[in-house]
Amino acid sequence: MNVVPLQVTGAATLAVVLLALWAAKGGGARASVRAAVLRLDRIATGVAAILACLALAIALAAGLWQVFARFATETPSVWSEALVRTALIWMAYLGVALALRGGALVSIDVAQRLTSGALQRSVEAAALACSLSLMGIMFWFGWSMAQRVQFQEMAGLEVSMTWGYAAIPVGAVFAMIGALAHFLDRQHAELEYAA
């Protein structure tokens, strides 16, 4: 087994978590780093949301066309099923960034409610480390897979399979930004609606 991806991801995760802990409170350079990350997040999360919505709209349109072509004209489309599948994959991977930014994906409600102070911040840092590690591994192996299938074509669409697999590393990058921004600027809306 190749342990290099795990080592690189672990080291990068540790570095980002330490940077996030340093930048989370205080003024001066800390506030500048925090503000820069949150500016980047506003742009990245906005782009991810628009692209995810666009992917859903494409999947809906292609699905409607498939139903119409199959039942109204009795000539099923060869490309629409592959397009629906690919668009839904992109929507899901881009949606992970929005879920992480909102604190809805890895939500540790019980630990959040039962802890305070340094212990609470430790739990939040551990959740950030887990999210970043997972997204780092997804990026590494998603990138590798996208390169590996570049000469294969999607049936029906006749485009490279790389377009489908690219959703994994692209979504992982957006998700890492969302997770880091959530750590620096927590939104506790999910706790307000919990029983």
PDB file of C-alpha atoms in Angstrom, residues 25-107:
ATOM      1  CA  LYS A  25      -9.103  34.598  17.633  1.00  0.00           C
ATOM      2  CA  GLY A  26      -7.228  37.849  17.879  1.00  0.00           C
ATOM      3  CA  GLY A  27      -6.364  40.857  15.767  1.00  0.00           C
ATOM      4  CA  GLY A  28      -3.533  41.910  13.510  1.00  0.00           C
ATOM      5  CA  ALA A  29      -2.158  39.184  11.257  1.00  0.00           C
ATOM      6  CA  ARG A  30      -4.607  36.666  12.703  1.00  0.00           C
ATOM      7  CA  ALA A  31      -7.577  38.811  11.756  1.00  0.00           C
ATOM      8  CA  SER A  32      -6.112  39.340   8.274  1.00  0.00           C
ATOM      9  CA  VAL A  33      -5.738  35.604   7.695  1.00  0.00           C
ATOM     10  CA  ARG A  34      -9.235  34.968   9.034  1.00  0.00           C
ATOM     11  CA  ALA A  35     -10.715  37.689   6.828  1.00  0.00           C
ATOM     12  CA  ALA A  36      -8.882  36.364   3.756  1.00  0.00           C
ATOM     13  CA  VAL A  37     -10.186  32.830   4.331  1.00  0.00           C
ATOM     14  CA  LEU A  38     -13.738  34.091   4.832  1.00  0.00           C
ATOM     15  CA  ARG A  39     -13.531  36.213   1.651  1.00  0.00           C
ATOM     16  CA  LEU A  40     -12.291  33.191  -0.279  1.00  0.00           C
ATOM     17  CA  ASP A  41     -15.106  31.145   1.254  1.00  0.00           C
ATOM     18  CA  ARG A  42     -17.794  33.622   0.202  1.00  0.00           C
ATOM     19  CA  ILE A  43     -16.600  33.375  -3.388  1.00  0.00           C
ATOM     20  CA  ALA A  44     -16.002  29.603  -3.359  1.00  0.00           C
ATOM     21  CA  THR A  45     -19.263  28.737  -1.619  1.00  0.00           C
ATOM     22  CA  GLY A  46     -21.183  31.037  -3.944  1.00  0.00           C
ATOM     23  CA  VAL A  47     -19.595  29.417  -6.999  1.00  0.00           C
ATOM     24  CA  ALA A  48     -20.224  25.917  -5.587  1.00  0.00           C
ATOM     25  CA  ALA A  49     -23.878  26.765  -4.902  1.00  0.00           C
ATOM     26  CA  ILE A  50     -24.422  28.159  -8.392  1.00  0.00           C
ATOM     27  CA  LEU A  51     -22.710  25.185 -10.043  1.00  0.00           C
ATOM     28  CA  ALA A  52     -24.628  22.680  -7.893  1.00  0.00           C
ATOM     29  CA  CYS A  53     -27.929  24.348  -8.785  1.00  0.00           C
ATOM     30  CA  LEU A  54     -26.929  24.409 -12.450  1.00  0.00           C
ATOM     31  CA  ALA A  55     -26.055  20.697 -12.288  1.00  0.00           C
ATOM     32  CA  LEU A  56     -29.460  19.952 -10.754  1.00  0.00           C
ATOM     33  CA  ALA A  57     -31.196  21.970 -13.486  1.00  0.00           C
ATOM     34  CA  ILE A  58     -29.244  20.089 -16.169  1.00  0.00           C
ATOM     35  CA  ALA A  59     -30.148  16.748 -14.582  1.00  0.00           C
ATOM     36  CA  LEU A  60     -33.813  17.765 -14.428  1.00  0.00           C
ATOM     37  CA  ALA A  61     -33.901  18.927 -18.041  1.00  0.00           C
ATOM     38  CA  ALA A  62     -32.124  15.807 -19.308  1.00  0.00           C
ATOM     39  CA  GLY A  63     -34.406  13.579 -17.237  1.00  0.00           C
ATOM     40  CA  LEU A  64     -37.517  15.282 -18.578  1.00  0.00           C
ATOM     41  CA  TRP A  65     -36.184  14.903 -22.106  1.00  0.00           C
ATOM     42  CA  GLN A  66     -35.543  11.195 -21.482  1.00  0.00           C
ATOM     43  CA  VAL A  67     -39.126  10.643 -20.296  1.00  0.00           C
ATOM     44  CA  PHE A  68     -40.551  12.663 -23.194  1.00  0.00           C
ATOM     45  CA  ALA A  69     -38.366  10.926 -25.790  1.00  0.00           C
ATOM     46  CA  ARG A  70     -39.130   7.447 -24.453  1.00  0.00           C
ATOM     47  CA  PHE A  71     -42.884   7.753 -24.034  1.00  0.00           C
ATOM     48  CA  ALA A  72     -43.969  10.486 -26.453  1.00  0.00           C
ATOM     49  CA  THR A  73     -41.746   9.760 -29.430  1.00  0.00           C
ATOM     50  CA  GLU A  74     -40.896   6.126 -28.571  1.00  0.00           C
ATOM     51  CA  THR A  75     -37.228   6.813 -29.424  1.00  0.00           C
ATOM     52  CA  PRO A  76     -35.241   6.838 -26.180  1.00  0.00           C
ATOM     53  CA  SER A  77     -32.328   9.220 -26.028  1.00  0.00           C
ATOM     54  CA  VAL A  78     -28.897   7.607 -25.760  1.00  0.00           C
ATOM     55  CA  TRP A  79     -27.212  10.540 -24.017  1.00  0.00           C
ATOM     56  CA  SER A  80     -29.704  11.742 -21.404  1.00  0.00           C
ATOM     57  CA  GLU A  81     -29.219   9.000 -18.807  1.00  0.00           C
ATOM     58  CA  ALA A  82     -25.449   9.494 -18.742  1.00  0.00           C
ATOM     59  CA  LEU A  83     -25.906  13.263 -18.508  1.00  0.00           C
ATOM     60  CA  VAL A  84     -28.369  12.934 -15.612  1.00  0.00           C
ATOM     61  CA  ARG A  85     -25.964  10.642 -13.753  1.00  0.00           C
ATOM     62  CA  THR A  86     -22.970  12.918 -14.303  1.00  0.00           C
ATOM     63  CA  ALA A  87     -24.883  16.075 -13.367  1.00  0.00           C
ATOM     64  CA  LEU A  88     -26.161  14.486 -10.141  1.00  0.00           C
ATOM     65  CA  ILE A  89     -22.632  13.393  -9.214  1.00  0.00           C
ATOM     66  CA  TRP A  90     -21.375  16.955  -9.713  1.00  0.00           C
ATOM     67  CA  MET A  91     -24.308  18.354  -7.730  1.00  0.00           C
ATOM     68  CA  ALA A  92     -23.617  16.012  -4.807  1.00  0.00           C
ATOM     69  CA  TYR A  93     -19.883  16.681  -4.631  1.00  0.00           C
ATOM     70  CA  LEU A  94     -20.353  20.438  -4.895  1.00  0.00           C
ATOM     71  CA  GLY A  95     -23.138  20.272  -2.310  1.00  0.00           C
ATOM     72  CA  VAL A  96     -20.718  18.803   0.243  1.00  0.00           C
ATOM     73  CA  ALA A  97     -19.004  22.206   0.377  1.00  0.00           C
ATOM     74  CA  LEU A  98     -22.296  23.905   1.229  1.00  0.00           C
ATOM     75  CA  ALA A  99     -23.098  21.296   3.868  1.00  0.00           C
ATOM     76  CA  LEU A 100     -19.693  21.652   5.526  1.00  0.00           C
ATOM     77  CA  ARG A 101     -19.894  25.450   5.476  1.00  0.00           C
ATOM     78  CA  GLY A 102     -23.285  25.360   7.159  1.00  0.00           C
ATOM     79  CA  GLY A 103     -22.154  22.808   9.743  1.00  0.00           C
ATOM     80  CA  ALA A 104     -24.696  20.302   8.505  1.00  0.00           C
ATOM     81  CA  LEU A 105     -22.431  17.466   7.404  1.00  0.00           C
ATOM     82  CA  VAL A 106     -20.236  16.666  10.385  1.00  0.00           C
ATOM     83  CA  SER A 107     -22.358  18.080  13.131  1.00  0.00           C
TER      84      SER A 107
END
